[in-house]
Amino acid sequence: MKRQYLTRHEIEKIIAATVSGRHEIRDSCLILMSYIHGFRVSELTGLKMSDLDIESKTIFIRRLKNGHSTIHPIHDAELDLIIEWIKHRNQYLKCKNEKWLFLSQCGTRLTRQRIYSMIRNYSLTAGIQIFAHPHMLRHSCGYELANQGMDTRLIQDYLGHRNIRHTVHYTSGNSARFSRVWQNSWLASFADNRIFAKSILEAAIVSAQTSTFLYT
């Protein structure tokens, strides 16, 4: 079975490869946002300027496929890129009232095909060996959240899955979800007591050896 996600290192390489393109600011911004928010490509192209609230650092996520729409915080890692793209976006505007966040060089809404082509070309430039496509960024988001030990329900809400069965494959084989198991149990004090007991025993042994040396 072919791998359906990109690693963190591969995503970094793809974003770095945008310096070779004509639309570096736009492309690096949309790729990073796709990863952080787990966008489907149509959700990404459907982003509107009105979905952003830069002052409160939030973004409205309009999920498709009958998913649950929600509001995400804007991560510090993407905030500067978004602000930079909004400034740069004026150069793409052909119509003053254009509502879409990401525009083509013709000033219109980016197409799904353009983003598929973009990800593919940048992945080739970056020397990535697998056939990369935009939906892999969504899967990468899911696996990254699982690696952080996030609860399955939280990942479901974050990605907008209506059915949790679509979320479970991110967490089912991930050991990070068990990282907090036993954390606040009696075993923590048990371990501390064992260390304490060991130090007492070692001190007693040293004391006994010293006494033996003095009286022999």
Tab-separated table of C-alpha atoms in Angstrom:
chain	number	residue	atom	x	y	z
A	1	MET	CA	0.000	0.000	0.000
A	2	LYS	CA	1.366	3.397	-0.986
A	3	ARG	CA	2.048	5.971	1.699
A	4	GLN	CA	-0.768	8.525	1.829
A	5	TYR	CA	0.957	11.275	3.807
A	6	LEU	CA	4.060	13.439	3.729
A	7	THR	CA	6.592	13.506	6.540
A	8	ARG	CA	7.410	16.715	8.369
A	9	HIS	CA	10.800	16.784	6.652
A	10	GLU	CA	9.195	16.393	3.209
A	11	ILE	CA	6.763	19.227	3.890
A	12	GLU	CA	9.630	21.473	4.945
A	13	LYS	CA	11.434	20.632	1.696
A	14	ILE	CA	8.322	21.361	-0.415
A	15	ILE	CA	7.830	24.743	1.266
A	16	ALA	CA	11.536	25.526	0.785
A	17	ALA	CA	11.162	24.664	-2.919
A	18	THR	CA	8.645	27.505	-3.394
A	19	VAL	CA	11.588	29.927	-3.701
A	20	SER	CA	12.045	28.492	-7.202
A	21	GLY	CA	8.505	29.478	-8.240
A	22	ARG	CA	6.982	32.740	-9.464
A	23	HIS	CA	4.503	32.908	-6.575
A	24	GLU	CA	6.666	32.045	-3.579
A	25	ILE	CA	4.718	34.000	-0.937
A	26	ARG	CA	1.301	32.744	-2.025
A	27	ASP	CA	2.388	29.154	-2.515
A	28	SER	CA	4.355	28.778	0.717
A	29	CYS	CA	1.451	30.316	2.631
A	30	LEU	CA	-1.220	28.019	1.197
A	31	ILE	CA	0.927	24.884	1.567
A	32	LEU	CA	1.656	25.635	5.228
A	33	MET	CA	-2.002	26.447	5.921
A	34	SER	CA	-3.110	23.225	4.204
A	35	TYR	CA	-0.872	21.252	6.532
A	36	ILE	CA	-1.680	23.098	9.763
A	37	HIS	CA	-5.456	23.069	9.264
A	38	GLY	CA	-5.798	19.788	7.384
A	39	PHE	CA	-7.598	21.364	4.430
A	40	ARG	CA	-9.119	19.430	1.596
A	41	VAL	CA	-8.080	21.167	-1.618
A	42	SER	CA	-11.601	22.557	-2.245
A	43	GLU	CA	-11.727	23.901	1.307
A	44	LEU	CA	-8.447	25.678	0.647
A	45	THR	CA	-9.534	27.229	-2.650
A	46	GLY	CA	-12.827	28.212	-0.992
A	47	LEU	CA	-11.181	30.290	1.730
A	48	LYS	CA	-12.442	33.868	1.767
A	49	MET	CA	-10.833	37.011	3.106
A	50	SER	CA	-13.759	37.276	5.518
A	51	ASP	CA	-12.833	33.891	7.031
A	52	LEU	CA	-9.729	35.443	8.582
A	53	ASP	CA	-9.636	37.454	11.797
A	54	ILE	CA	-6.031	38.552	12.089
A	55	GLU	CA	-6.588	40.554	15.283
A	56	SER	CA	-7.992	37.587	17.205
A	57	LYS	CA	-5.715	35.154	15.338
A	58	THR	CA	-8.562	32.875	14.239
A	59	ILE	CA	-9.786	31.417	10.970
A	60	PHE	CA	-13.207	30.034	10.093
A	61	ILE	CA	-12.890	26.545	8.635
A	62	ARG	CA	-15.725	25.690	6.254
A	63	ARG	CA	-15.618	21.905	6.007
A	64	LEU	CA	-16.981	20.084	2.961
A	65	LYS	CA	-18.316	16.527	2.547
A	66	ASN	CA	-20.952	17.257	5.179
A	67	GLY	CA	-18.217	17.806	7.749
A	68	HIS	CA	-18.386	19.960	10.865
A	69	SER	CA	-17.271	23.550	10.240
A	70	THR	CA	-15.361	25.185	13.064
A	71	ILE	CA	-12.946	27.949	14.068
A	72	HIS	CA	-9.215	27.274	14.356
A	73	PRO	CA	-6.562	29.427	15.976
A	74	ILE	CA	-4.011	30.836	13.564
A	75	HIS	CA	-0.641	29.384	14.508
A	76	ASP	CA	2.275	31.774	15.028
A	77	ALA	CA	4.201	29.832	12.373
A	78	GLU	CA	1.684	30.860	9.699
A	79	LEU	CA	0.622	34.292	10.944
A	80	ASP	CA	3.511	36.254	9.428
A	81	LEU	CA	3.123	34.424	6.107
A	82	ILE	CA	-0.602	35.187	5.975
A	83	ILE	CA	-0.003	38.881	6.705
A	84	GLU	CA	2.735	38.993	4.069
A	85	TRP	CA	0.489	37.278	1.504
A	86	ILE	CA	-2.417	39.672	2.175
A	87	LYS	CA	-0.100	42.606	1.448
A	88	HIS	CA	1.226	40.878	-1.674
A	89	ARG	CA	-2.284	39.824	-2.757
A	90	ASN	CA	-3.054	43.358	-3.969
A	91	GLN	CA	-0.727	42.740	-6.915
A	92	TYR	CA	-3.014	39.888	-8.048
A	93	LEU	CA	-6.272	41.800	-7.742
A	94	LYS	CA	-8.097	42.560	-10.969
A	95	CYS	CA	-11.434	43.113	-9.249
A	96	LYS	CA	-11.467	45.253	-6.108
A	97	ASN	CA	-14.143	43.167	-4.393
A	98	GLU	CA	-12.621	39.732	-5.089
A	99	LYS	CA	-13.468	37.649	-1.995
A	100	TRP	CA	-11.145	34.658	-2.325
A	101	LEU	CA	-8.046	34.544	-0.125
A	102	PHE	CA	-5.808	32.825	-2.665
A	103	LEU	CA	-5.839	34.210	-6.185
A	104	SER	CA	-4.375	33.120	-9.495
A	105	GLN	CA	-2.177	35.474	-11.464
A	106	CYS	CA	-5.333	36.378	-13.407
A	107	GLY	CA	-6.939	37.594	-10.186
A	108	THR	CA	-9.464	34.766	-9.960
A	109	ARG	CA	-10.020	31.903	-7.533
A	110	LEU	CA	-7.310	29.231	-7.714
A	111	THR	CA	-8.493	25.950	-9.201
A	112	ARG	CA	-8.084	22.472	-7.725
A	113	GLN	CA	-6.046	21.474	-10.781
A	114	ARG	CA	-3.614	24.339	-10.251
A	115	ILE	CA	-2.941	23.323	-6.654
A	116	TYR	CA	-2.488	19.649	-7.600
A	117	SER	CA	0.024	20.728	-10.236
A	118	MET	CA	1.728	23.074	-7.784
A	119	ILE	CA	2.276	20.425	-5.095
A	120	ARG	CA	3.469	17.919	-7.662
A	121	ASN	CA	5.982	20.336	-9.223
A	122	TYR	CA	7.380	21.541	-5.912
A	123	SER	CA	7.756	17.976	-4.649
A	124	LEU	CA	9.764	17.121	-7.778
A	125	THR	CA	11.920	20.210	-7.273
A	126	ALA	CA	12.468	19.162	-3.662
A	127	GLY	CA	13.578	15.695	-4.790
A	128	ILE	CA	10.758	13.830	-3.042
A	129	GLN	CA	10.408	10.340	-4.456
A	130	ILE	CA	6.678	9.754	-3.947
A	131	PHE	CA	3.847	11.162	-6.068
A	132	ALA	CA	2.779	14.057	-3.828
A	133	HIS	CA	-0.697	15.587	-3.978
A	134	PRO	CA	-2.613	18.120	-1.806
A	135	HIS	CA	-4.689	15.607	0.162
A	136	MET	CA	-1.475	14.156	1.580
A	137	LEU	CA	-1.107	17.383	3.575
A	138	ARG	CA	-4.457	16.698	5.253
A	139	HIS	CA	-3.348	13.197	6.195
A	140	SER	CA	-0.035	14.602	7.429
A	141	CYS	CA	-1.955	16.944	9.716
A	142	GLY	CA	-3.923	14.026	11.173
A	143	TYR	CA	-0.832	11.937	11.829
A	144	GLU	CA	1.057	14.887	13.314
A	145	LEU	CA	-1.772	15.548	15.781
A	146	ALA	CA	-1.724	11.855	16.696
A	147	ASN	CA	2.063	12.027	17.211
A	148	GLN	CA	1.464	14.889	19.637
A	149	GLY	CA	-0.725	12.539	21.654
A	150	MET	CA	-3.999	14.301	20.799
A	151	ASP	CA	-7.230	12.522	21.637
A	152	THR	CA	-9.107	10.882	18.753
A	153	ARG	CA	-12.205	13.001	19.419
A	154	LEU	CA	-10.169	16.192	19.291
A	155	ILE	CA	-8.609	15.188	15.975
A	156	GLN	CA	-12.084	14.352	14.670
A	157	ASP	CA	-13.331	17.840	15.572
A	158	TYR	CA	-10.182	19.511	14.240
A	159	LEU	CA	-10.420	17.809	10.846
A	160	GLY	CA	-14.210	18.098	10.732
A	161	HIS	CA	-14.911	14.380	10.365
A	162	ARG	CA	-18.578	13.579	10.860
A	163	ASN	CA	-17.766	9.899	11.376
A	164	ILE	CA	-14.991	9.029	13.840
A	165	ARG	CA	-14.093	5.950	11.781
A	166	HIS	CA	-12.324	8.309	9.378
A	167	THR	CA	-10.199	9.593	12.278
A	168	VAL	CA	-9.275	6.333	13.976
A	169	HIS	CA	-6.661	5.301	11.395
A	170	TYR	CA	-4.499	8.281	12.486
A	171	THR	CA	-4.412	7.150	16.116
A	172	SER	CA	-4.953	3.378	16.125
A	173	GLY	CA	-1.282	2.504	15.577
A	174	ASN	CA	0.215	5.494	17.342
A	175	SER	CA	1.871	4.932	20.735
A	176	ALA	CA	1.852	8.659	21.584
A	177	ARG	CA	-1.811	8.450	22.516
A	178	PHE	CA	-0.777	6.318	25.509
A	179	SER	CA	1.910	8.745	26.697
A	180	ARG	CA	-0.190	10.081	29.594
A	181	VAL	CA	-1.387	6.653	30.723
A	182	TRP	CA	-0.302	5.937	34.360
A	183	GLN	CA	1.200	9.440	34.558
A	184	ASN	CA	-0.699	10.458	37.705
A	185	SER	CA	-1.046	7.025	39.254
A	186	TRP	CA	0.531	5.497	42.357
A	187	LEU	CA	3.310	4.173	40.103
A	188	ALA	CA	4.877	7.633	39.964
A	189	SER	CA	5.341	7.687	43.743
A	190	PHE	CA	6.310	4.012	43.640
A	191	ALA	CA	9.200	4.870	41.325
A	192	ASP	CA	10.251	7.786	43.543
A	193	ASN	CA	10.086	5.567	46.644
A	194	ARG	CA	12.247	2.950	44.948
A	195	ILE	CA	14.889	5.588	44.150
A	196	PHE	CA	14.743	6.833	47.740
A	197	ALA	CA	14.940	3.305	49.135
A	198	LYS	CA	17.878	2.516	46.874
A	199	SER	CA	19.777	5.588	48.058
A	200	ILE	CA	19.144	4.618	51.724
A	201	LEU	CA	20.362	1.090	51.042
A	202	GLU	CA	23.498	2.326	49.274
A	203	ALA	CA	24.231	4.685	52.192
A	204	ALA	CA	23.795	1.827	54.668
A	205	ILE	CA	26.191	-0.368	52.682
A	206	VAL	CA	28.818	2.371	52.578
A	207	SER	CA	28.398	2.945	56.342
A	208	ALA	CA	28.771	-0.777	57.075
A	209	GLN	CA	31.884	-1.014	54.932
A	210	THR	CA	33.395	2.006	56.693
A	211	SER	CA	32.691	0.496	60.139
A	212	THR	CA	34.275	-2.789	59.121
A	213	PHE	CA	37.395	-0.963	57.922
A	214	LEU	CA	37.755	1.004	61.192
A	215	TYR	CA	37.500	-2.033	63.450
A	216	THR	CA	39.704	-4.437	61.546
